[in-house]
Coordinates of C-alpha atoms in Angstrom, one line a residue:
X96 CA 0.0 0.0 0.0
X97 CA 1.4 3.1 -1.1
X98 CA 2.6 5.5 1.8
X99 CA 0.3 8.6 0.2
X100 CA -2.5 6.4 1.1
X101 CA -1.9 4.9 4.6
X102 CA -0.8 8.3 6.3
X103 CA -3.9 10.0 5.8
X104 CA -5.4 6.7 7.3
X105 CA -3.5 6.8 10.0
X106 CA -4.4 10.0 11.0
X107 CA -7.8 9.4 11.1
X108 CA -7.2 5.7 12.8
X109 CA -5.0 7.8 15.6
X110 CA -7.9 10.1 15.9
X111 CA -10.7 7.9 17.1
X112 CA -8.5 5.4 19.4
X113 CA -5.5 8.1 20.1
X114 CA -2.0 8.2 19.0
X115 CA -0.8 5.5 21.2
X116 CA -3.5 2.7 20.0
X117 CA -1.9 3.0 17.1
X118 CA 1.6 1.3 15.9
X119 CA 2.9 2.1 12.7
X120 CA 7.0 2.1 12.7
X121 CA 8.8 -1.1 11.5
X122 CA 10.0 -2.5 13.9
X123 CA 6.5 -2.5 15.9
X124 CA 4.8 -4.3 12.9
X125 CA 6.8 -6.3 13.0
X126 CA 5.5 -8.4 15.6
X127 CA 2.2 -9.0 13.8
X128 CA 3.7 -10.4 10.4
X129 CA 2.5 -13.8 11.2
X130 CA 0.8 -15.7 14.3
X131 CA 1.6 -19.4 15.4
X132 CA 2.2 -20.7 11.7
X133 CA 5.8 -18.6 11.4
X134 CA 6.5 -20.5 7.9
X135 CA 4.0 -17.5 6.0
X136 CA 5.0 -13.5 7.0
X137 CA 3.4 -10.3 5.8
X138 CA 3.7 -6.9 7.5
X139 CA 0.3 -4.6 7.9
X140 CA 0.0 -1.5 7.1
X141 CA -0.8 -0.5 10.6
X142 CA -2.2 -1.8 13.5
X143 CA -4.8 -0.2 15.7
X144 CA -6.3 -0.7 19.3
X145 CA -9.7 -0.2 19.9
X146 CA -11.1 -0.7 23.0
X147 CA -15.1 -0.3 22.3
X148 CA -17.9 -1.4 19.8
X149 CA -18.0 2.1 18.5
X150 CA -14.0 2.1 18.2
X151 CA -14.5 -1.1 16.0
X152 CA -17.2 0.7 13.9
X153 CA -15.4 4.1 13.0
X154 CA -12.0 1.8 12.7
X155 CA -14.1 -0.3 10.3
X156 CA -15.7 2.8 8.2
X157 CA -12.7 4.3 8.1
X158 CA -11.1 0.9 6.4
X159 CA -13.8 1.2 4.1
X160 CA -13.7 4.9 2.8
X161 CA -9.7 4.5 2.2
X162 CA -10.6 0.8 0.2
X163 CA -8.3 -1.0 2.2
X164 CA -8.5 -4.0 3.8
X165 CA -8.4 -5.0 7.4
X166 CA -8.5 -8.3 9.6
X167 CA -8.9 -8.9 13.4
X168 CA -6.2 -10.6 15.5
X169 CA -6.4 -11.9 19.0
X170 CA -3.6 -13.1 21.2
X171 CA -2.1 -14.4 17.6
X172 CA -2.0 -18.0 19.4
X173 CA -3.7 -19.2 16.0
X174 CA -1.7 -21.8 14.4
X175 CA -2.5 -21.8 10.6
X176 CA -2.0 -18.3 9.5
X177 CA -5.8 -17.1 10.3
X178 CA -4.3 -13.5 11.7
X179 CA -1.7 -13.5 8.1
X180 CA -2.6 -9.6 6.7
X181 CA -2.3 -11.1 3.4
X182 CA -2.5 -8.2 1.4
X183 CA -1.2 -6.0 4.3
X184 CA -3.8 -3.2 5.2
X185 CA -4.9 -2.6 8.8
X186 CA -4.7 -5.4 12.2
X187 CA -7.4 -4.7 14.3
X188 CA -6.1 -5.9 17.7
X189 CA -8.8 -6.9 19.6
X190 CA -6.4 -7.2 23.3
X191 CA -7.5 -4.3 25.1
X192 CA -11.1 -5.3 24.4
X193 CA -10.9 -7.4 27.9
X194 CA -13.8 -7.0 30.2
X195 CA -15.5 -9.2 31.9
X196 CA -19.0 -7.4 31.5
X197 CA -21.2 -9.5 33.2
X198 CA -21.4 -12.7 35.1
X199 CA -24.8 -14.6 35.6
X200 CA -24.0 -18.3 37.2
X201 CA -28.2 -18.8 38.0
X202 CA -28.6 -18.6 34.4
X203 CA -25.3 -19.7 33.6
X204 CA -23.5 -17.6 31.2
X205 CA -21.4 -15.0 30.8
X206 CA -20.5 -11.6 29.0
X207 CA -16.8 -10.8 28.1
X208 CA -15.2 -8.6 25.5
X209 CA -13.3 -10.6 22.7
X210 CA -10.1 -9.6 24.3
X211 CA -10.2 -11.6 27.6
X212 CA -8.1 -14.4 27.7
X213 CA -9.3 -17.3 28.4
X214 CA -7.9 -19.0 31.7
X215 CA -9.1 -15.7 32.7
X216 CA -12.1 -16.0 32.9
X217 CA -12.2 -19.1 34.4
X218 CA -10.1 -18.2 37.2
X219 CA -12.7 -15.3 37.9
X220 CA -15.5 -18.1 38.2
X221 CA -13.3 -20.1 40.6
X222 CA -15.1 -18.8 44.0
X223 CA -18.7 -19.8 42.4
X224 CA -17.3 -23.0 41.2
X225 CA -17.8 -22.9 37.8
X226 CA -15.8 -22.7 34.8
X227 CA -15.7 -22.0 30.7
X228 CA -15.2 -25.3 29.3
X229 CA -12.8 -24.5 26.1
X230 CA -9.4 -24.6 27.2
X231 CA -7.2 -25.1 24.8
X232 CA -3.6 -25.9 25.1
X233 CA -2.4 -21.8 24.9
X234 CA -5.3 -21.1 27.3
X235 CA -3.0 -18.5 29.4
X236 CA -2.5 -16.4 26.4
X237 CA -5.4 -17.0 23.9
X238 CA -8.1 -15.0 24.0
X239 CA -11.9 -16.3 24.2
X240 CA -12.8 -13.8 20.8
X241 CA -9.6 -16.2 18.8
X242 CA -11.8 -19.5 20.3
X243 CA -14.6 -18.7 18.7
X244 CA -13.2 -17.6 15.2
X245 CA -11.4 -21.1 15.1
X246 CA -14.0 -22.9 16.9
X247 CA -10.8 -24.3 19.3
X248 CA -11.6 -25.8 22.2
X249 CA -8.7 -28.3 23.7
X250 CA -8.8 -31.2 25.7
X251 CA -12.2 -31.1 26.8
X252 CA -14.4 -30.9 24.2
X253 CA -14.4 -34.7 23.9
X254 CA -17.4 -35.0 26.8
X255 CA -18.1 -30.5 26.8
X256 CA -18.2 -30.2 23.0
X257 CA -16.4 -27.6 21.0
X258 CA -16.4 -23.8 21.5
X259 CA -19.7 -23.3 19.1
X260 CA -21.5 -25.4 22.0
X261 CA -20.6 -23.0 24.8
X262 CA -21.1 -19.5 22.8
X263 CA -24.5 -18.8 23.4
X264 CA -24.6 -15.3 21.4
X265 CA -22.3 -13.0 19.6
X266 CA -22.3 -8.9 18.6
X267 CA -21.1 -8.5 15.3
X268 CA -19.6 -5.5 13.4
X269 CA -20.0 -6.2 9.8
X270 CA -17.7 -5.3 7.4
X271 CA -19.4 -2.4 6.6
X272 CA -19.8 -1.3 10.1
X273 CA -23.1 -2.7 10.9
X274 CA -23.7 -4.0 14.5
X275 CA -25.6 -7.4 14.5
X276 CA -26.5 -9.5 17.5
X277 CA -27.1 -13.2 17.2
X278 CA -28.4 -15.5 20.0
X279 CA -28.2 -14.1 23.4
X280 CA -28.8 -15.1 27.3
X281 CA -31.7 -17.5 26.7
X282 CA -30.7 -21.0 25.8
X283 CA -32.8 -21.4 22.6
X284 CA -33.4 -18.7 19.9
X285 CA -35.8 -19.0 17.3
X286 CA -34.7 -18.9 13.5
X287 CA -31.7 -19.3 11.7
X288 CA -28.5 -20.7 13.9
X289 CA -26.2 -17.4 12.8
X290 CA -24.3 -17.4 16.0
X291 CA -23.3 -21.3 14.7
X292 CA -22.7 -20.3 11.4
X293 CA -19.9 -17.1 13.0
X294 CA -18.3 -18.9 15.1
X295 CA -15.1 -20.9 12.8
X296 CA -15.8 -19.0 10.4
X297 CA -12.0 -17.6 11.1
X298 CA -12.7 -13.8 10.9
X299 CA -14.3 -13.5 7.4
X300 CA -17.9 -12.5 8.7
X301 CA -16.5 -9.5 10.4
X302 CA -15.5 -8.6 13.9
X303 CA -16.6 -10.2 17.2
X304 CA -17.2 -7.4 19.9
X305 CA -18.7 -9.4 22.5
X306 CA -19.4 -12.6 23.2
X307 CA -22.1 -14.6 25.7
X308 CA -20.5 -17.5 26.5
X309 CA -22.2 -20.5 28.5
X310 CA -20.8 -21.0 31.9
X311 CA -20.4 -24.8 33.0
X312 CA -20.9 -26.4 37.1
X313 CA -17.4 -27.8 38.5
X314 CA -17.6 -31.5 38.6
X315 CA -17.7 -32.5 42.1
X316 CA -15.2 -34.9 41.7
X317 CA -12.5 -36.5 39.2
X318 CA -10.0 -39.1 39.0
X319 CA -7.2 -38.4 37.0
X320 CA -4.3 -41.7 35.5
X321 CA -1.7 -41.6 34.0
X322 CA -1.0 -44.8 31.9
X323 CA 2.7 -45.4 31.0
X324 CA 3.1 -48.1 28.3
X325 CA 5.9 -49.6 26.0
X326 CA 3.9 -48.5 22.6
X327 CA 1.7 -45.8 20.7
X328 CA -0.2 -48.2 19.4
X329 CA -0.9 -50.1 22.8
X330 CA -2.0 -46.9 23.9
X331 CA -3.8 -46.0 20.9
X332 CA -5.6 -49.4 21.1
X333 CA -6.7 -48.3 25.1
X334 CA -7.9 -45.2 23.6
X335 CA -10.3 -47.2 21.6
X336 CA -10.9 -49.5 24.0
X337 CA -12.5 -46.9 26.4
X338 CA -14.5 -45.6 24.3
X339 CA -15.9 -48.6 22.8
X340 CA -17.0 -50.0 26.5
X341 CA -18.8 -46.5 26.7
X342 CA -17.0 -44.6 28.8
X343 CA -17.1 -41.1 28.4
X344 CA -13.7 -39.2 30.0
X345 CA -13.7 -35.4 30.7
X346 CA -10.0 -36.1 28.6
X347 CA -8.1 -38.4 26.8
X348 CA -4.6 -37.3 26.0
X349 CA -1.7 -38.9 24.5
X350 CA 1.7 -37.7 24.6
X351 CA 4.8 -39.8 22.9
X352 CA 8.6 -40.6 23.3
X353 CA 9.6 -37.3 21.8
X354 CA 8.0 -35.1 23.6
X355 CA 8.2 -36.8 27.0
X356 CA 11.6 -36.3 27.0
X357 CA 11.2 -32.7 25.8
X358 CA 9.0 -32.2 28.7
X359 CA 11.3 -34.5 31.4
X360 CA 14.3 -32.3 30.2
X361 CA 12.2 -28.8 30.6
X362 CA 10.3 -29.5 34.1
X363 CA 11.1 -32.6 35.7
X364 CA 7.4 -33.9 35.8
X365 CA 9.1 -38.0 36.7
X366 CA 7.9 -39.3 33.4
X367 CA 9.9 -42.6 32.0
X368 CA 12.1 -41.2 29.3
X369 CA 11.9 -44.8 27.6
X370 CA 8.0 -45.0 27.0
X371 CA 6.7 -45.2 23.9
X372 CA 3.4 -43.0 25.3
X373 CA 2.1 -42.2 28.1
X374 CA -2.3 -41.2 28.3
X375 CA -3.9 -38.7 30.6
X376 CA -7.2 -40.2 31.6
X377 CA -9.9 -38.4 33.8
X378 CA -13.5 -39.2 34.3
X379 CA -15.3 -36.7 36.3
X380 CA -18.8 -35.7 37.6
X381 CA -20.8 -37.0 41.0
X382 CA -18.3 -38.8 43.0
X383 CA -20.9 -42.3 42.8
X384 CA -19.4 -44.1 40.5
X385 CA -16.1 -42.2 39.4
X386 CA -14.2 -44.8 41.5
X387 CA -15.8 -47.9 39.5
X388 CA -15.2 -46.0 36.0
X389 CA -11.6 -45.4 37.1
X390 CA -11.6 -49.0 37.4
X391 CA -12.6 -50.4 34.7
X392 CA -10.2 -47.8 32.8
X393 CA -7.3 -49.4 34.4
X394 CA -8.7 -53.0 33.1
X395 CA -8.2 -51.8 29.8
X396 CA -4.7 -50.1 29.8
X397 CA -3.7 -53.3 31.8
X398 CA -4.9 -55.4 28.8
X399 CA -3.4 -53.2 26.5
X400 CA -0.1 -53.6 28.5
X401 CA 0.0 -50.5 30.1
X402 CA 3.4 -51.3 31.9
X403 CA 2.7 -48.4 34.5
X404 CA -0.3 -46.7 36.0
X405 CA -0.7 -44.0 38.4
X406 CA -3.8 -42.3 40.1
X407 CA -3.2 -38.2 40.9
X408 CA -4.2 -38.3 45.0
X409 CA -4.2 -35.0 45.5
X410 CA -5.9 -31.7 43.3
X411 CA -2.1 -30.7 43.5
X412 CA -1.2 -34.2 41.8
X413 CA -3.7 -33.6 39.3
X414 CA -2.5 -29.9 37.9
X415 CA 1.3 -31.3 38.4
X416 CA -0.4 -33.6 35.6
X417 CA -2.3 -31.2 33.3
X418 CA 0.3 -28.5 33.8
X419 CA 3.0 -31.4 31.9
X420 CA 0.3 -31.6 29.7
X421 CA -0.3 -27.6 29.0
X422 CA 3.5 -27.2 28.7
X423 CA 4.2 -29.3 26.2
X424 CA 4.4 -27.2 23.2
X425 CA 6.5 -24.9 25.9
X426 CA 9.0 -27.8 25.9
X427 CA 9.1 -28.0 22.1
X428 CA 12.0 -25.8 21.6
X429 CA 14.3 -27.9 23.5
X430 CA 13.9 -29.8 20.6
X431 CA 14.1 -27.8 17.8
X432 CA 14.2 -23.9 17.0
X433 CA 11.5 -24.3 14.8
X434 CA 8.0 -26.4 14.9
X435 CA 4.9 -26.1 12.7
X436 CA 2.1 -28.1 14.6
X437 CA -0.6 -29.5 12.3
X438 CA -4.0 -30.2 13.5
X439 CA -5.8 -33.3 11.7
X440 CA -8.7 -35.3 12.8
X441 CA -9.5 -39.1 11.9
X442 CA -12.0 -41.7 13.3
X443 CA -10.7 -43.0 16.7
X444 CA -10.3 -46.9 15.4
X445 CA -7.8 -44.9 12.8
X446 CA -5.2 -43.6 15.9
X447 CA -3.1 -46.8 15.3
X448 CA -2.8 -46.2 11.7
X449 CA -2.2 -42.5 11.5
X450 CA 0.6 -43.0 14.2
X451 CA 2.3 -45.4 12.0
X452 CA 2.3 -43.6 8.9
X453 CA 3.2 -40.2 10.7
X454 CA 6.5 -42.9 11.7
X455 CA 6.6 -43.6 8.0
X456 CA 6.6 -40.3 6.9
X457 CA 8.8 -38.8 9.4
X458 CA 11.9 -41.0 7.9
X459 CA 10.9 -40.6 4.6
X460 CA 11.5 -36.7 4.8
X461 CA 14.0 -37.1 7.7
X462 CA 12.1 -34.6 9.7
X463 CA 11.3 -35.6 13.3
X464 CA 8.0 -35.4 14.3
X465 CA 7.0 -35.3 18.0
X466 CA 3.5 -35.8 19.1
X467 CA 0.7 -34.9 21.7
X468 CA -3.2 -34.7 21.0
X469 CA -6.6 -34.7 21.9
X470 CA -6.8 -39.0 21.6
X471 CA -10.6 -39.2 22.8
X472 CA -11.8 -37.4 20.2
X473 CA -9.2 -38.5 17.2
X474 CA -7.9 -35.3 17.1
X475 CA -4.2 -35.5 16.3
X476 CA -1.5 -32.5 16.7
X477 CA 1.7 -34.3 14.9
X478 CA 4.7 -31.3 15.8
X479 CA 7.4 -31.2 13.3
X480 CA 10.8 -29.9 14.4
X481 CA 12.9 -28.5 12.1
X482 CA 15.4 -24.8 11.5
X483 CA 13.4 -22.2 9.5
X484 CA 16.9 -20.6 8.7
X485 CA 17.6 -23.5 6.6
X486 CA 15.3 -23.7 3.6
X487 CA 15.5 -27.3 2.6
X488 CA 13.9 -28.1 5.9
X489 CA 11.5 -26.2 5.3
X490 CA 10.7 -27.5 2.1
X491 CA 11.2 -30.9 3.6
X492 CA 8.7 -29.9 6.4
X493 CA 6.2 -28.7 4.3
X494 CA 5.8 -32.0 1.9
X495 CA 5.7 -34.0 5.5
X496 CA 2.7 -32.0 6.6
X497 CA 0.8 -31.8 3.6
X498 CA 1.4 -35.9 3.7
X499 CA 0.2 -36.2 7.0
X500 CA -3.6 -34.2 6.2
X501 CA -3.7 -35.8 2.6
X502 CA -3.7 -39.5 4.6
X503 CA -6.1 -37.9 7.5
X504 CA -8.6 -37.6 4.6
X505 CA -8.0 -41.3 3.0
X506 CA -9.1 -42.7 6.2
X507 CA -12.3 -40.5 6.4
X508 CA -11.3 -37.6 8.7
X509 CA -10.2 -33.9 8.1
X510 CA -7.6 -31.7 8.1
X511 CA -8.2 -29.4 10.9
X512 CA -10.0 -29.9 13.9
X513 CA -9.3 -26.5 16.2
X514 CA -6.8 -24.8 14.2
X515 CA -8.7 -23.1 10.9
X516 CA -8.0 -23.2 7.7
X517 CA -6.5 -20.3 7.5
X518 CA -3.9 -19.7 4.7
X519 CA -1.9 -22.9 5.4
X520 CA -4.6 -25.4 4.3
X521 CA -6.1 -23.8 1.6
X522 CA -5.5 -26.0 -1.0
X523 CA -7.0 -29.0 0.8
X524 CA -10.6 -27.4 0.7
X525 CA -11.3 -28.9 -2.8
X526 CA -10.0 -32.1 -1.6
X527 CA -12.4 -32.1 1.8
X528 CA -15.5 -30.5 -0.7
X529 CA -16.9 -30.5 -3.7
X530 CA -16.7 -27.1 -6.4
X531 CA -20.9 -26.9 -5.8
X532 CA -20.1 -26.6 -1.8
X533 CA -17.2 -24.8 -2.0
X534 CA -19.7 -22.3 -4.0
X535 CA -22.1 -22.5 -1.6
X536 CA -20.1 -21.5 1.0
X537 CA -18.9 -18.6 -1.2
X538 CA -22.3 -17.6 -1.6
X539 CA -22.7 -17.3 2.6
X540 CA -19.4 -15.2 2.7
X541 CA -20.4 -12.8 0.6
X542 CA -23.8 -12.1 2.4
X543 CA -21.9 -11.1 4.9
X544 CA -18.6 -9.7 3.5
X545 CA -19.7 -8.4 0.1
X546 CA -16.5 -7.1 -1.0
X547 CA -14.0 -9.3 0.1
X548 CA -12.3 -6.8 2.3
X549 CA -12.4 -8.2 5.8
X550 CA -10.2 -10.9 6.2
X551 CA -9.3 -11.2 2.5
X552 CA -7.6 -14.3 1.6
X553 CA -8.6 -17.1 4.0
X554 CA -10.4 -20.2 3.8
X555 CA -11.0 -20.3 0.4
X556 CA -9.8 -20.9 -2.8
X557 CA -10.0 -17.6 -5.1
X558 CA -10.3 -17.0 -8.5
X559 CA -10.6 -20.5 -9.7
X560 CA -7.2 -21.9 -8.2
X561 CA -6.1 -22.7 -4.4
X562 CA -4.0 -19.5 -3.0
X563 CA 0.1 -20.3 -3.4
X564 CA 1.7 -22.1 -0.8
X565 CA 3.7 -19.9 1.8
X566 CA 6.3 -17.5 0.6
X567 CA 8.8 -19.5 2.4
X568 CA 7.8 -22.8 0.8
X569 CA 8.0 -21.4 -2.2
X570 CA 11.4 -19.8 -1.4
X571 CA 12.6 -23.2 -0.6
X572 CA 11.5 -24.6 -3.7
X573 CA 13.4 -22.3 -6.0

C-alpha cells in the first residue's frame, strides 16, 4: 500500500483510538507479520487498538472509505496463519477489548469482550465453582474472541463439546460497520443458527465485539491416571478400547517418546524417558461411580499392557499432571528452533494407523515429528521440528505435513479440527469439498462480507485456483 495512502489513514485511525492505539514504525509491525504458523510472513500497514464497539465501527468505516482491507487478531495463538494480513492493510487488535462485563452463574452464562483471555475467565468463576469449558492448550494467552473464530476448544471438548456449544450469542460489526446481535442469554433462539454459522468462520464474517458464552458447574469430583506403556499403538488401542465400552472421560490425551523427554528435560514432571506413550485419563462428575469408572479404565490399559499406571491423589497431583500436559508445546523448543504443529482429525479406530504412517513419513522426509493430541476425540496434533533458517527443511517440512492431512482424509477424517483453515490449508478445501459446496459456501461469505475486504484471503480458494503455498515454501522450492 502506497505510503500517500496509509498516512492519511493513519491520521484518522489515531484520531478515534488516540496516537498511542496506534503502531505504525517497522519494527513495531513487525511483531504481527504472522501468528503461530511462522512458515508464511506479511507486514500490515498499521495496526490499531480499539477498546469499544463504537472504536471497532469508525475503525471499520474508516477501512472502508480508504478501500483498504483489514483483519482482526487476538492473542495471535492461532496456528494456521488465520491472523496473516495477506494483502497487508490494517490489524485490528482486539487485546484491550478485555472485560468481563457480566457474570450470571443462576442462568449460567457470561459476557466478556473478545479480548479476555481465556484462563481468565475461568479463574474469575473459581469462587462460584464454575468454569468455561474451552481450554485449549495456549489457554494463558489465547483469547476467548480467537476460540470462537477457530471454533478451538482443547482437551475437553471430547465429553463438553467444542467452542460453538458454549457461545450462546455474539455482537457483530459487519464489514461495513453494521452492529448485528445473534443468539443471546436464553438457551434457545428462534430462526436461523447465525451465531453457529460465526463462530469458525476464522474472521471472514467480520469482527466479534462481544461474546455470551455458556458457563459450566465444576464436577464435584474427578479421578485423573496416567498410563505409562511400551507403545503408541498399545495406547492407541486403550484409547479405543475406552470408548468402545462407553465410557465417556472429561479427557483423553496422549503424549509420545519425543515429547516426554522434551518435557522431562524442561520441568522434571518423573515421566519414564523410555516409553513409547504415556495417556492422561480423567472421568469426572458425581463422585458415585467415578471410583468404578476409574476401574474399569485401568482394566483396559492393563490389557493393552499399560506397563505403569498411576492415580493423581491429590488436586495438586492432578494440575502437576495437566500442567506437563499444558507445557508441552513450551518444551518444544528444546527440541528444535522451529516447529509447525498441524491439526488433523480421523476416526478413533484410525489412531493406530495415523501413528504409524506419521512414523513412516517422518523417515521418509528425515524430519522428526514429535506428538501430543486430543486422543478421545481423534484429534491429532503431529509437531514437526525443524530450523526455519535452513530452507531445505523447510521444504522438507512442508511436503511431510501436507502428507500427514492428505492420509487424514484417506481414512475419512479432516484436516483441521481447532486450528482453521486459515492460509496454510487452503488447498485442501477442494479435496475435503466439492466445487458446488465450496460455492455455496462462497455464496454465505459474501452475504456477509460483500466485498471481500475483511479478512481477505482465508479459507478459500479464489479466482478459480487454491491460494500459493507460503512465501517460504515457495522460497525453498526455487
Amino acid at each position: 500500500m502506497a505510503a500517500t495512502v496509509i498516512s492519511p489513514l493513519t491520521e484518522r485511525l489515531r484520531a478515534i483510538v488516540g496516537t498511542e492505539a496506534v503502531l505504525t514504525s517497522a519494527s513495531d509491525l513487525l511483531v504481527y507479520e504472522c501468528d503461530g504458523f511462522t512458515l508464511d510472513k506479511n507486514k500490515p500497514d498499521v495496526v490499531v487498538f480499539p477498546t469499544s464497539t463504537e472504536h471497532v465501527v469508525q475503525i471499520v468505516k474508516v477501512c472502508n472509505e480508504a478501500r483498504v482491507p483489514f483483519l482482526p487478531r487476538g492473542a495471535g495463538t492461532s496456528l494456521a496463519g488465520g491472523c496473516l494480513p495477506v494483502g497487508g492493510g490494517v490489524v485490528i487488535a482486539l487485546t484491550r477489548m478485555k472485560r468481563i462485563l457480566e457474570v450470571n452463574c443462576r442462568d449460567r452464562y457470561a459476557v466478556v469482550q473478545p479480548g479476555v483471555v481465556n484462563k481468565w475467565l475461568t479463574d474469575h468463576l473459581k469462587p462460584q465453582k464454575y468454569h468455561f469449558a474451552p481450554d485449549p492448550s495456549s489457554q494463558g494467552a489465547c483469547t476467548i474472541g480467537g476460540n470462537a473464530a477457530t471454533n478451538s476448544g482443547g482437551p475437553h471438548t471430547l465429553k463438553y463439546g467444542v467452542t460453538v456449544n458454549h457461545v450462546l450469542g455474539l455482537e457483530l460489526v459487519l464489514p461495513d460497520g453494521q452492529v448485528v446481535h445473534t443468539g443471546g442469554a436464553a438457551e434457545d433462539q428462534p430462526g436461523y443458527d447465525l451465531t453457529g454459522v460465526i463462530v469458525g468462520s476464522e474472521g471472514t464474517f467480520g469482527i466479534t465485539t462481544k461474546l455470551w458464552v455458556r458457563l459450566t458447574r465444576n464436577p464435584d469430583s474427578y479421578r485423573t491416571l496416567l498410563g505409562v506403556f511400551e507403545t503408541v499403538d498399545d495406547a492407541t488401542n486403550t484409547i479405543s478400547d475406552i470408548i468402545g465400552a462407553g465410557i465417556i472421560p472429561g479427557a483423553l490425551e496422549m503424549l509420545d517418546q519425543l515429547i516426554i523427554q522434551a518435557l522431562e528435560s524442561a520441568y522434571h514432571f518423573g515421566f519414564p524417558l523410555d516409553a513409547g506413550a504415556v495417556l492422561i485419563m480423567e472421568v469426572d462428575g458425581l463422585e458415585a461411580g467415578l471410583g468404578a469408572d476409574a476401574e474399569r479404565i485401568i482394566a483396559l490399559a492393563k490389557k493393552n499392557h499399560a506397563r505403569e499406571l498411576r492415580q493423581a491423589n491429590s488436586e495438586s497431583e492432578r494440575l502437576l499432571l495437566w500442567k506437563s500436559r499444558k507445557n508441552a508445546f513450551g518444551a518444544i523448543g528444546r527440541l528444535a528452533p522451529s516447529y509447525c504443529c498441524q491439526d488433523g482429525v480421523v476416526p478413533r479406530t484410525q489412531l493406530p494407523h495415523i501413528l504409524r504412517e506419521i512414523q513412516r513419513i517422518s523417515a521418509k522426509h528425515q524430519i522428526r515429528i514429535c506428538n501430543v493430541f486430543h486422543a478421545g476425540d481423534g484429534n491429532i496434533h503431529p509437531i514437526l521440528l525443524f530450523d526455519e533458517r535452513h530452507p531445505d527443511q523447510v521444504k522438507r517440512v512442508l511436503a511431510a505435513s501436507h502428507e500427514i492431512l492428505d492420509e487424514c482424509i484417506r481414512c475419512g477424517g479432516s484436516v483441521t479440527g481447532e486450528h482453521g483453515i486459515g492460509v496454510e490449508k487452503i488447498s485442501f478445501m477442494p479435496k475435503l469439498f466439492t466445487p458446488e459446496d465450496l460455492l455455496m459456501m462462497a455464496r454465505l461469505k459474501s452475504v456477509f462480507n460483500p466485498e471481500g475486504r475483511c479478512s481477505p484471503g482465508k479459507m478459500f480458494p479464489t479466482a478459480g485456483a487454491c491460494i500459493e503455498q507460503s512465501k517460504a515454501g515457495r522460497r525453498a522450492a526455487l
